[in-house]
Coordinates of C-alpha atoms in Angstrom, one line a residue:
M299 CA 47.5 -25.7 -16.6
N300 CA 44.2 -26.8 -16.8
S301 CA 41.7 -25.6 -19.7
L302 CA 39.7 -23.8 -16.7
Q303 CA 42.5 -21.6 -15.9
M304 CA 43.9 -20.8 -19.8
Q305 CA 40.0 -19.9 -20.4
A306 CA 40.2 -17.5 -17.3
R307 CA 43.2 -15.9 -18.2
T308 CA 42.2 -15.4 -21.7
N309 CA 38.7 -14.0 -20.1
N310 CA 41.0 -11.8 -17.9
Q311 CA 43.1 -10.7 -20.8
R312 CA 39.9 -9.9 -23.1
Y313 CA 38.7 -7.7 -20.2
L314 CA 41.8 -5.5 -19.3
L315 CA 41.6 -5.0 -23.2
W316 CA 38.3 -3.6 -23.6
L317 CA 38.6 -1.7 -20.3
A318 CA 42.2 -0.1 -21.9
L319 CA 39.8 0.7 -24.9
G320 CA 37.0 2.2 -22.9
T321 CA 39.2 4.4 -20.9
A322 CA 41.2 5.8 -24.1
A323 CA 37.4 6.4 -25.4
M324 CA 36.5 8.1 -22.4
A325 CA 39.7 10.1 -22.1
L326 CA 39.1 11.1 -25.9
A327 CA 35.7 12.2 -25.0
M328 CA 36.6 14.5 -22.1
A329 CA 39.3 15.9 -24.6
S330 CA 37.0 16.7 -27.1
L331 CA 34.6 18.0 -24.4
L332 CA 37.0 20.8 -23.7
V333 CA 37.5 21.6 -27.5
F334 CA 33.9 22.4 -27.5
V335 CA 33.7 23.8 -24.3
L336 CA 36.5 26.4 -25.6
A337 CA 35.2 26.7 -29.0
Q338 CA 31.7 27.7 -27.2
K339 CA 33.3 30.3 -25.2
R340 CA 34.6 32.1 -28.6
A341 CA 31.0 31.8 -30.0
I342 CA 29.2 33.2 -27.1
D343 CA 32.4 36.1 -26.8
Q344 CA 31.8 36.9 -30.5
S345 CA 27.9 36.8 -29.9
S346 CA 28.4 39.3 -27.0
A347 CA 30.2 41.6 -29.0
I348 CA 28.1 41.4 -32.0
Q349 CA 25.2 42.5 -29.4
S350 CA 27.2 45.2 -27.9
D351 CA 28.4 46.3 -31.3
S352 CA 24.7 46.7 -32.5
L353 CA 23.5 48.9 -29.6
T354 CA 26.7 51.1 -30.1
A355 CA 25.6 51.2 -33.5
L356 CA 22.0 52.0 -33.0
A357 CA 23.1 55.1 -30.5
F358 CA 25.6 56.2 -33.0
Q359 CA 23.4 56.2 -36.0
F360 CA 20.6 58.0 -34.3
E361 CA 23.0 60.9 -33.6
R362 CA 24.6 60.9 -37.2
E363 CA 20.7 61.1 -38.2
F364 CA 19.6 63.5 -35.6
L365 CA 22.6 65.8 -36.8
R366 CA 21.3 65.2 -40.8
T367 CA 17.9 66.3 -39.9
R368 CA 19.0 69.3 -38.2
Q369 CA 21.1 70.3 -41.1
S370 CA 18.2 69.7 -43.2
F371 CA 16.0 72.1 -40.8
A372 CA 18.7 75.0 -41.0
V373 CA 18.8 74.9 -44.9
A374 CA 15.2 74.7 -45.2
L375 CA 15.2 78.0 -42.8
A376 CA 17.9 79.8 -44.5
N377 CA 16.6 79.4 -48.1
P378 CA 12.9 78.6 -47.7
D379 CA 12.1 79.3 -51.8
A380 CA 15.0 76.8 -52.8
A381 CA 13.6 74.2 -49.8
D382 CA 13.0 70.7 -51.5
L383 CA 10.0 69.7 -48.9
D384 CA 9.9 66.1 -50.0
E385 CA 13.6 65.6 -49.6
L386 CA 13.4 67.5 -45.7
T387 CA 10.1 65.4 -45.2
L388 CA 12.1 62.2 -46.3
R389 CA 14.8 63.3 -43.8
Y390 CA 12.8 63.7 -41.2
D391 CA 10.8 60.5 -41.4
I392 CA 14.3 58.4 -41.2
F393 CA 15.1 60.2 -38.1
Q394 CA 11.7 59.3 -36.7
S395 CA 12.5 55.8 -37.8
R396 CA 15.6 55.7 -35.8
L397 CA 14.2 57.4 -32.9
T398 CA 11.5 54.5 -32.9
L399 CA 14.4 51.9 -32.8
L400 CA 16.1 53.8 -30.1
R401 CA 12.8 53.4 -28.0
E402 CA 11.9 50.0 -29.0
S403 CA 14.9 48.0 -29.8
P404 CA 15.7 45.1 -27.1
G405 CA 19.2 46.3 -26.7
V406 CA 18.2 49.6 -25.5
S407 CA 17.5 47.9 -22.4
L408 CA 20.9 48.8 -21.0
L409 CA 19.9 52.5 -21.1
A410 CA 16.9 52.7 -19.8
S411 CA 18.1 53.1 -16.4
R412 CA 20.2 56.2 -17.7
S413 CA 19.7 59.6 -16.6
E414 CA 20.7 60.7 -20.0
Y415 CA 18.2 58.2 -21.7
Q416 CA 15.7 59.2 -19.4
K417 CA 16.4 63.0 -19.6
V418 CA 16.9 62.7 -23.5
I419 CA 13.8 60.5 -24.7
P420 CA 11.0 63.0 -23.4
R421 CA 12.4 66.3 -25.4
L422 CA 12.7 64.3 -28.4
E423 CA 9.4 63.4 -28.2
H424 CA 8.3 67.0 -27.9
L425 CA 10.8 67.7 -30.7
V426 CA 8.8 65.5 -32.9
S427 CA 5.5 66.9 -31.9
E428 CA 6.9 70.4 -33.2
S429 CA 8.6 69.2 -36.1
D430 CA 5.3 67.2 -36.9
Q431 CA 3.1 71.0 -36.8
A432 CA 6.1 72.6 -38.7
L433 CA 6.1 70.5 -41.8
S434 CA 2.4 69.8 -41.7
G435 CA 1.5 73.1 -43.3
K436 CA 2.1 74.3 -47.2
P437 CA 3.8 76.6 -47.5
M438 CA 5.8 75.4 -44.3
D439 CA 5.4 77.4 -41.0
R440 CA 8.6 79.4 -40.6
G441 CA 8.1 80.3 -37.1
A442 CA 7.0 76.6 -36.1
L443 CA 10.3 75.4 -38.4
A444 CA 12.6 78.0 -36.5
H445 CA 11.4 76.8 -33.0
A446 CA 11.9 72.9 -34.1
L447 CA 15.3 74.2 -35.2
A448 CA 16.1 75.9 -31.9
E449 CA 14.9 72.5 -30.0
F450 CA 17.6 70.7 -32.1
N451 CA 20.5 73.0 -31.4
S452 CA 19.5 72.4 -27.6
L453 CA 19.5 68.6 -27.9
G454 CA 22.6 68.1 -29.6
S455 CA 25.1 67.8 -26.6
D456 CA 22.1 65.2 -24.6
V457 CA 22.1 63.3 -28.0
Q458 CA 25.9 63.1 -28.1
A459 CA 25.8 62.4 -24.3
L460 CA 23.1 59.6 -25.0
T461 CA 25.9 58.1 -27.4
L462 CA 28.6 58.2 -24.6
A463 CA 26.3 56.6 -22.1
A464 CA 25.8 53.6 -24.7
N465 CA 29.4 53.2 -25.2
S466 CA 29.8 53.1 -21.5
E467 CA 27.2 50.3 -21.0
V468 CA 28.3 48.2 -23.8
A469 CA 31.7 48.4 -22.5
R470 CA 30.5 47.4 -18.7
L471 CA 28.7 44.5 -20.2
L472 CA 31.6 43.2 -22.2
E473 CA 33.5 43.4 -18.9
R474 CA 31.0 41.5 -16.8
Q475 CA 30.5 39.0 -19.8
S476 CA 34.5 38.8 -19.9
D477 CA 34.8 38.3 -16.0
T478 CA 31.7 35.5 -16.0
M479 CA 33.2 33.6 -19.2
R480 CA 36.6 33.6 -17.8
K481 CA 35.2 32.1 -14.3
Q482 CA 33.2 29.4 -15.9
N483 CA 35.8 28.7 -18.5
A484 CA 38.4 28.0 -15.4
L485 CA 35.5 26.0 -13.6
I486 CA 34.7 23.8 -16.7
V487 CA 39.1 23.4 -17.4
W488 CA 39.4 22.2 -14.0
L489 CA 36.5 20.1 -13.8
T490 CA 37.4 18.3 -17.1
V491 CA 41.0 17.6 -15.7
A492 CA 39.3 16.5 -12.3
Q493 CA 37.2 14.0 -14.3
L494 CA 40.3 12.7 -16.6
V495 CA 42.4 12.2 -13.3
L496 CA 39.2 10.4 -11.6
L497 CA 39.0 8.4 -14.5
L498 CA 42.4 7.3 -14.6
I499 CA 42.2 6.5 -11.0
A500 CA 38.9 4.5 -11.3
S501 CA 40.5 2.5 -14.4
G502 CA 43.5 1.5 -12.3
A503 CA 41.1 0.3 -9.4
L504 CA 38.9 -1.5 -11.6
V505 CA 42.4 -3.6 -13.1
L506 CA 43.2 -4.3 -9.5
R507 CA 39.8 -5.2 -8.5
Q508 CA 39.4 -7.2 -11.5
R509 CA 42.7 -9.3 -10.6
R510 CA 41.6 -10.1 -7.1
L511 CA 38.3 -11.0 -8.6
E512 CA 39.3 -13.4 -11.2
A513 CA 41.7 -14.9 -8.2
E514 CA 38.3 -15.5 -6.1
R515 CA 36.4 -16.4 -9.2
L516 CA 38.7 -19.4 -9.9
A517 CA 38.5 -20.6 -6.1
L518 CA 34.9 -20.2 -6.3
E519 CA 34.4 -22.2 -9.2
K520 CA 36.3 -25.1 -7.7
M521 CA 34.1 -24.7 -4.4
T522 CA 31.0 -24.4 -7.0
D523 CA 31.8 -27.8 -8.7
E524 CA 31.9 -29.4 -5.4
L525 CA 29.1 -28.0 -3.7
R526 CA 27.0 -29.0 -6.9
E527 CA 27.6 -32.7 -6.8
A528 CA 26.5 -32.5 -3.0
H529 CA 23.5 -29.9 -3.9
F530 CA 22.4 -32.9 -6.2
R531 CA 23.1 -35.5 -3.6
A532 CA 21.1 -33.7 -1.0
E533 CA 18.2 -33.0 -3.6
A534 CA 17.8 -36.5 -4.2
A535 CA 17.7 -37.2 -0.5
N536 CA 15.5 -34.6 0.1
R537 CA 13.0 -35.6 -2.6
G538 CA 13.4 -38.9 -1.0
K539 CA 12.3 -37.8 2.2
S540 CA 9.4 -35.7 1.0
Q541 CA 8.1 -38.6 -0.7
F542 CA 8.5 -40.6 2.3
L543 CA 6.7 -38.0 4.5
A544 CA 3.5 -38.0 1.9
N545 CA 3.6 -41.9 2.0
M546 CA 3.8 -42.0 5.7
S547 CA 0.9 -39.5 6.1
H548 CA -1.0 -41.3 3.9
E549 CA -0.4 -44.7 5.6
L550 CA -1.0 -43.2 8.9
R551 CA -3.7 -41.1 8.6
T552 CA -5.9 -43.9 6.8
P553 CA -6.0 -45.8 10.1
F554 CA -6.7 -42.7 12.2
N555 CA -9.7 -41.9 10.3
G556 CA -11.1 -44.9 11.0
L557 CA -10.2 -45.2 14.8
M558 CA -11.2 -41.4 15.2
G559 CA -14.4 -42.0 13.0
M560 CA -15.4 -45.2 15.2
L561 CA -15.2 -43.1 18.4
G562 CA -17.1 -40.3 17.2
L563 CA -19.9 -43.0 16.0
M564 CA -19.6 -44.2 19.6
Q565 CA -20.4 -40.7 21.2
S566 CA -23.8 -40.4 19.3
T567 CA -25.0 -44.4 21.1
P568 CA -26.3 -44.2 24.3
M569 CA -23.6 -44.1 27.2
T570 CA -23.2 -43.6 30.7
P571 CA -21.5 -40.7 31.9
Q572 CA -18.6 -42.9 32.9
Q573 CA -18.3 -44.3 29.2
A574 CA -18.6 -40.6 27.4
D575 CA -15.5 -39.7 29.4
Y576 CA -13.7 -42.7 28.6
I577 CA -14.7 -42.2 24.8
E578 CA -13.7 -38.5 25.4
T579 CA -10.1 -39.2 26.5
A580 CA -9.6 -41.8 24.2
Q581 CA -10.7 -39.4 21.0
G582 CA -8.4 -36.9 22.9
S583 CA -5.5 -39.5 22.9
A584 CA -5.8 -40.2 19.2
S585 CA -5.9 -36.4 18.4
H586 CA -2.8 -36.3 20.5
L587 CA -1.1 -39.1 18.5
L588 CA -2.4 -37.6 15.5
T589 CA -0.6 -34.0 16.6
L590 CA 2.7 -35.9 16.7
L591 CA 2.1 -37.2 13.6
N592 CA 1.5 -33.7 12.3
D593 CA 4.9 -32.4 14.0
I594 CA 6.8 -34.1 11.3
L595 CA 4.7 -32.8 8.8
D596 CA 4.8 -29.4 9.9
L597 CA 8.6 -29.4 10.1
S598 CA 8.7 -30.3 6.7
A599 CA 6.1 -27.5 6.1
L600 CA 7.9 -25.0 8.0
E601 CA 11.1 -25.8 5.7
T602 CA 9.7 -25.3 2.4
G603 CA 7.3 -22.1 3.6
K604 CA 3.8 -24.2 2.9
M605 CA 2.7 -24.0 6.4
T606 CA -0.7 -22.1 6.4
I607 CA -3.3 -20.7 9.3
K608 CA -6.9 -21.7 8.4
P609 CA -9.3 -19.2 10.4
A610 CA -12.5 -20.0 11.7
P611 CA -14.7 -19.3 14.4
L612 CA -13.1 -20.5 18.0
D613 CA -14.9 -22.6 20.1
L614 CA -12.7 -21.8 23.3
P615 CA -15.1 -23.8 25.4
R616 CA -14.6 -26.9 23.2
L617 CA -10.9 -26.5 23.2
L618 CA -10.4 -26.1 27.0
R619 CA -12.8 -29.3 27.3
E620 CA -10.3 -31.4 25.4
V621 CA -7.0 -30.0 26.9
N622 CA -8.6 -30.8 30.1
A623 CA -9.8 -34.2 29.2
L624 CA -6.4 -35.5 27.8
M625 CA -4.1 -33.7 30.0
L626 CA -5.7 -34.1 33.2
P627 CA -5.3 -37.7 33.3
L628 CA -1.8 -37.4 32.6
A629 CA -0.9 -35.1 35.5
K630 CA -3.1 -37.5 38.0
S631 CA -1.0 -40.5 36.6
K632 CA 2.3 -38.5 38.1
G633 CA 0.3 -37.5 41.3
L634 CA 0.1 -33.6 40.1
G635 CA -2.5 -31.1 40.5
F636 CA -3.9 -29.9 37.3
Q637 CA -6.6 -26.9 36.5
I638 CA -7.5 -25.0 33.8
H639 CA -8.1 -21.2 34.9
A640 CA -10.6 -18.7 32.8
P641 CA -12.5 -15.9 33.4
S642 CA -16.1 -16.2 33.8
G643 CA -17.2 -13.9 31.3
P644 CA -17.8 -14.3 27.5
L645 CA -14.7 -14.1 25.1
A646 CA -15.9 -11.8 22.0
P647 CA -16.3 -14.5 18.9
V648 CA -12.8 -14.6 17.0
L649 CA -11.5 -16.1 14.4
A650 CA -8.8 -18.6 14.7
D651 CA -6.8 -22.0 13.7
E652 CA -8.6 -24.0 16.2
T653 CA -6.2 -26.9 15.5
R654 CA -2.9 -24.8 15.4
I655 CA -3.9 -23.6 19.0
K656 CA -4.6 -27.0 20.6
Q657 CA -1.3 -27.8 18.8
I658 CA 0.8 -25.1 20.7
V659 CA -1.3 -25.9 24.3
F660 CA -1.0 -29.5 23.8
N661 CA 2.8 -29.3 23.1
L662 CA 3.4 -26.5 26.4
V663 CA 1.1 -28.6 29.0
S664 CA 2.5 -31.9 28.3
N665 CA 6.0 -30.2 28.6
A666 CA 5.0 -28.7 31.8
I667 CA 4.0 -32.3 33.3
K668 CA 6.8 -34.0 31.8
F669 CA 9.2 -31.9 33.3
T670 CA 7.4 -31.6 36.5
A671 CA 8.1 -34.3 39.3
Q672 CA 5.8 -33.0 42.4
G673 CA 3.8 -29.9 42.9
R674 CA 1.1 -29.1 40.0
V675 CA 0.4 -27.5 36.5
D676 CA -2.0 -24.5 36.2
V677 CA -3.3 -23.3 33.0
R678 CA -4.4 -19.6 32.9
V679 CA -6.5 -18.1 30.2
S680 CA -7.1 -14.5 29.7
W681 CA -8.1 -11.8 27.0
Q682 CA -8.7 -8.6 26.3
L683 CA -9.6 -6.3 23.6
L684 CA -7.1 -4.2 21.4
P685 CA -7.5 -1.7 19.1
D686 CA -8.5 -2.4 15.5
A687 CA -10.8 -5.1 16.3
I688 CA -8.1 -7.7 17.7
Q689 CA -8.5 -9.7 20.5
E690 CA -5.4 -11.0 22.4
V691 CA -5.8 -14.2 23.8
A692 CA -3.0 -15.4 26.2
F693 CA -2.5 -18.9 27.5
E694 CA -0.2 -19.1 30.5
I695 CA 1.2 -22.2 31.6
Q696 CA 2.9 -22.5 34.6
D697 CA 4.7 -25.3 36.5
T698 CA 6.8 -26.8 39.9
G699 CA 9.2 -28.4 37.8
L700 CA 12.8 -28.5 37.0
G701 CA 13.5 -25.2 36.1
M702 CA 16.1 -23.5 33.7
D703 CA 18.8 -21.2 33.4
A704 CA 19.7 -18.4 31.5
S705 CA 22.2 -20.5 29.0
V706 CA 19.3 -22.9 28.3
L707 CA 16.6 -20.5 27.5
S708 CA 18.6 -18.8 25.3
R709 CA 18.4 -21.8 23.3
L710 CA 15.2 -23.4 24.2
F711 CA 13.4 -22.9 20.8
Q712 CA 16.1 -24.1 18.6
R713 CA 15.3 -27.3 16.8
F714 CA 16.1 -30.9 17.9
Y715 CA 17.6 -28.9 21.4
Q716 CA 17.0 -30.6 24.6
V717 CA 17.8 -29.2 28.2
D718 CA 20.5 -31.5 28.7
D719 CA 21.8 -35.2 28.1
S720 CA 20.1 -36.5 31.4
S721 CA 17.0 -35.0 30.4
T722 CA 17.2 -36.3 27.2
R723 CA 17.6 -39.8 28.4
R724 CA 15.1 -39.1 31.1
F725 CA 12.6 -37.7 29.3
G726 CA 12.7 -38.0 25.7
G727 CA 11.4 -36.1 22.9
T728 CA 12.4 -35.0 19.5
G729 CA 13.2 -31.4 20.0
L730 CA 10.8 -29.9 17.5
G731 CA 7.6 -29.0 19.6
L732 CA 8.6 -25.8 20.8
E733 CA 10.4 -24.8 17.5
I734 CA 7.1 -25.8 15.8
S735 CA 4.9 -24.0 18.3
Q736 CA 7.0 -20.5 18.4
S737 CA 6.2 -20.8 14.8
L738 CA 2.7 -21.2 14.7
A739 CA 2.7 -18.2 17.3
N740 CA 4.4 -16.2 15.1
M741 CA 1.7 -17.1 12.0
M742 CA -0.9 -15.7 14.5
D743 CA 0.9 -12.5 15.4
G744 CA 1.7 -14.0 18.4
E745 CA 4.7 -15.3 20.2
I746 CA 5.6 -17.7 23.3
T747 CA 7.7 -16.1 26.2
V748 CA 9.1 -18.0 29.2
R749 CA 9.9 -17.1 32.7
S750 CA 12.3 -19.6 34.7
E751 CA 14.1 -20.3 37.7
V752 CA 16.4 -23.5 38.6
G753 CA 14.5 -25.6 41.1
V754 CA 11.2 -23.6 41.3
G755 CA 9.6 -24.0 37.8
S756 CA 8.5 -22.4 34.4
T757 CA 5.8 -20.4 33.0
F758 CA 5.5 -20.4 29.4
T759 CA 2.7 -17.8 27.9
A760 CA 1.6 -18.1 24.5
T761 CA 0.0 -15.0 23.4
L762 CA -2.1 -14.8 20.3
R763 CA -3.8 -11.8 18.5
L764 CA -6.8 -12.7 16.8
P765 CA -9.0 -11.0 14.6
L766 CA -12.6 -10.6 16.0
D767 CA -15.6 -12.5 14.2
T768 CA -18.0 -9.5 13.8
A769 CA -20.5 -11.6 11.7
A770 CA -21.0 -14.4 15.1
P771 CA -23.2 -13.6 17.9
A772 CA -21.3 -13.4 21.3
L773 CA -20.3 -16.7 22.7
P774 CA -21.3 -17.8 26.2
A775 CA -18.7 -17.4 29.4
V776 CA -16.2 -19.9 28.6
V777 CA -16.7 -21.6 32.5
P778 CA -19.3 -21.1 34.7
A779 CA -19.1 -17.7 37.0
G780 CA -16.7 -18.8 39.8
A781 CA -15.2 -22.1 38.3
T782 CA -11.5 -22.7 37.8
Q783 CA -11.1 -26.1 36.6
V784 CA -12.7 -27.0 33.4
S785 CA -14.2 -30.6 33.5
L786 CA -17.2 -30.5 31.2
P787 CA -18.5 -33.1 29.7
L788 CA -18.2 -33.2 25.6
V789 CA -21.5 -34.3 24.1
A790 CA -21.6 -35.5 20.4
A791 CA -24.0 -33.3 18.5
P792 CA -26.7 -35.3 16.4
V793 CA -26.2 -35.6 12.9
P794 CA -29.6 -34.3 11.1
E795 CA -31.7 -36.1 8.7
L796 CA -31.3 -34.2 5.5
A797 CA -34.7 -33.0 3.7
H798 CA -34.0 -34.7 0.3
T799 CA -32.1 -38.4 -0.1
L800 CA -28.9 -38.3 -1.8
R801 CA -27.6 -41.0 -4.2
V802 CA -24.1 -41.1 -3.1
L803 CA -21.0 -43.0 -5.0
V804 CA -18.4 -43.8 -2.7
V805 CA -14.9 -44.3 -4.2
E806 CA -12.7 -45.9 -1.4
D807 CA -10.5 -48.9 -1.4
H808 CA -9.9 -49.2 2.3
P809 CA -12.7 -51.5 4.0
I810 CA -12.9 -49.5 7.3
N811 CA -12.9 -46.2 5.9
Q812 CA -15.6 -47.8 3.3
K813 CA -17.6 -48.8 6.2
L814 CA -17.5 -45.1 8.3
V815 CA -18.4 -43.3 5.7
G816 CA -21.2 -45.9 5.0
V817 CA -22.7 -45.5 8.4
L818 CA -22.2 -41.6 8.8
L819 CA -24.1 -41.2 5.1
G820 CA -26.8 -43.7 6.0
R821 CA -27.6 -41.7 9.1
M822 CA -27.9 -38.6 7.0
G823 CA -30.6 -40.5 4.7
C824 CA -28.4 -41.1 1.8
H825 CA -28.3 -43.9 -0.5
I826 CA -25.0 -45.3 -1.4
S827 CA -22.8 -47.3 -3.9
Y828 CA -19.4 -48.2 -3.3
C829 CA -16.3 -48.5 -5.7
E830 CA -12.8 -49.8 -4.9
N831 CA -11.0 -47.7 -7.5
G832 CA -11.1 -45.0 -9.7
Q833 CA -11.6 -46.8 -13.1
L834 CA -14.7 -48.8 -11.4
A835 CA -16.3 -45.7 -10.5
V836 CA -15.9 -44.4 -14.3
E837 CA -17.8 -47.2 -15.4
Q838 CA -20.3 -47.0 -12.5
V839 CA -21.2 -42.9 -13.2
Q840 CA -21.8 -44.2 -16.8
R841 CA -24.2 -47.1 -15.9
E842 CA -26.1 -44.7 -13.1
A843 CA -26.9 -41.6 -12.2
F844 CA -25.5 -39.8 -8.9
D845 CA -26.1 -36.7 -7.1
L846 CA -22.7 -36.7 -5.2
I847 CA -19.2 -38.5 -5.8
L848 CA -17.0 -38.9 -2.5
M849 CA -13.6 -40.0 -3.9
D850 CA -10.4 -40.9 -2.7
V851 CA -7.0 -40.4 -4.2
N852 CA -4.5 -42.8 -3.5
M853 CA -6.4 -46.1 -4.9
P854 CA -5.2 -49.1 -6.9
V855 CA -5.7 -49.9 -11.0
M856 CA -6.6 -45.7 -11.0
D857 CA -6.1 -42.6 -8.5
G858 CA -9.0 -40.4 -7.8
L859 CA -7.7 -37.6 -9.7
A860 CA -7.3 -39.3 -12.8
A861 CA -10.7 -40.7 -12.6
T862 CA -11.8 -37.4 -11.7
R863 CA -10.7 -35.7 -14.9
L864 CA -12.2 -38.5 -16.9
I865 CA -15.7 -38.3 -15.1
R866 CA -15.0 -34.3 -16.1
A867 CA -14.2 -35.7 -20.0
L868 CA -17.6 -37.6 -20.0
P869 CA -20.8 -35.9 -21.5
S870 CA -23.3 -34.2 -19.6
P871 CA -25.1 -34.5 -17.1
V872 CA -22.3 -37.3 -16.1
A873 CA -19.8 -34.7 -16.6
D874 CA -21.4 -32.3 -14.1
T875 CA -22.1 -34.8 -10.9
P876 CA -20.4 -32.9 -8.2
I877 CA -17.1 -34.7 -6.7
V878 CA -15.7 -34.4 -3.4
V879 CA -12.0 -35.4 -2.9
L880 CA -11.6 -37.3 0.1
T881 CA -8.0 -38.0 0.7
A882 CA -5.4 -39.0 4.0
D883 CA -2.7 -37.1 1.9
V884 CA -2.2 -33.3 3.1
M885 CA 1.1 -33.2 1.7
N886 CA 2.3 -31.9 -2.0
E887 CA -0.6 -29.3 -2.6
A888 CA -3.3 -32.0 -2.8
S889 CA -6.1 -29.3 -2.5
E890 CA -5.2 -27.9 -5.0
Q891 CA -4.2 -30.6 -7.4
A892 CA -7.9 -31.7 -6.4
L893 CA -9.2 -28.6 -7.6
A894 CA -7.1 -28.4 -10.6
A895 CA -8.4 -31.9 -11.6
G896 CA -12.2 -31.0 -11.7
A897 CA -13.2 -31.5 -7.9
N898 CA -15.8 -29.4 -6.2
D899 CA -14.6 -29.7 -2.6
F900 CA -11.9 -31.6 -0.5
I901 CA -11.9 -33.2 2.7
S902 CA -8.8 -34.6 4.4
K903 CA -8.5 -37.6 6.7
P904 CA -8.9 -38.0 9.5
L905 CA -12.6 -37.1 8.8
K906 CA -14.7 -34.7 10.8
V907 CA -18.5 -35.2 10.9
E908 CA -19.3 -31.7 10.7
Q909 CA -17.2 -31.3 7.9
L910 CA -19.0 -34.4 5.8
R911 CA -22.4 -33.0 7.1
A912 CA -21.8 -29.8 5.8
I913 CA -21.0 -31.1 2.4
I914 CA -23.7 -33.3 2.2
Q915 CA -26.2 -30.9 3.2
K916 CA -24.6 -28.1 0.8
H917 CA -25.3 -30.4 -2.0
A918 CA -28.4 -31.6 -1.2
V919 CA -29.4 -28.1 -1.0
A920 CA -28.2 -27.4 -4.6
R921 CA -29.6 -30.4 -5.8
T922 CA -33.3 -28.8 -4.3
L923 CA -32.5 -25.7 -6.0
H924 CA -31.4 -27.2 -9.2
K925 CA -34.7 -29.0 -9.6

């Protein structure tokens, strides 16, 4: 027997010992309770007897005092010369006090409903009135005294009947109390016995349960030791995977920032309509390639519960143009028809995560094109206003492709699932897109449904329930009236000049990103300085004053977060310089880490011109107000 088993046996024996002691203590407590109940019964009986005796004594003493007073009245009337008026008055006062007790004592409530009591009390009160009149004069009024004595004599039988009534009521009360106490006592005894029996049964059940649990615990401990070791290995592998994803995200997003940024710059140069279309398609392709990268990151975010939705005003026309610009060439390359259908009326302004909606639509449309060999793919957009300021927007993607049977549909949204092996070899894919899209739709209070028939085609419908943007004006029509296919040209918005020139320090180690940010800031009228790492930035801000610092995070020598903390530790006004963190790292709570280090804002790569322009304008206005 190993030490673990010996320890388990010792613990089991200790548990059984304490269980036995506890059971004995509870049994003793129940027995003591039974003794106390019996003692309580005796005390109640005695108390009831005392109360009953008190009522009987009260009636008896009143009757005796009534007779004594009547006798005193008779003696005083027979021999008025020898009568002691003070003694007669004293006896009469005692009689009156007994009458008062008879009327006002709480115990007399038992007699209040008796006819004997109701009959004699008014006559006694009349007797007192006559007796007061007889004894008030000096010498005594013999006529009044004789009349009072006659009244005493006539009340004798009624007073005696009152005493008998009191005895009768006391007897009935004692009988009722005895019956009640016997019933309660029997019930308490049976309940106590039942508790003792149940206690013994429960103790036996606990013993059996403890033995089973002990056997299960030993088996689980062995399994736990094995699982603990496997868990440590899995955690190490998971940490490695998370670090790999973070590194890959940064390394891939950095060239994406330059690629998409330069494409955006080209859009602002004079171009022919054909060149603008090519640039738009290239930019859409780059965005789609970035979406594939995001699928990997989204999978990790789903597993850790860190995926979030960031609502903003939805530009549906732009979204549909981007879908059309990217998907129409793909459909044409396979000889497929492709159209986007939308109502001609305006869509009420809503708040939504446009990037996530594009991710859903891109995934569904690309799947439809991929699995359709001939025919067409149609995208139908519709919306309706729901109660509670909710707009339901539906994207229906219909194809004439392979179609699916019921068994495939039941597993369609499972991770890594492919239609079948032949489809996997023929079409490829990771099997992540539909699961991620469904999760995103659920996060926007929606869902993705599918109808399909083998050999006919499939229809995927992404239904999203989006809150209205009450602060925004009504939007124009998504497409011109009567149009069904969206092919509107994408025109780059010009970058406005700022009213005040900002001195901006760009802390960035990648030369392409330096060039991109420099061009954009130059067009905004900013005066720019550059540093390749955080240490140089800390030294530079101590030599020269800046209105704004754009700080990358991952850099050699000193990273951006460390540099931000050091700048915030410098004396004012250097420590008060606004810092905007610009990084390709979107994993590991990069935004929270940047703000915690002291940054004022956070921009993720690939860089969007609108974001940068808004940040620069914000700090230009702040500087103007400060001055």
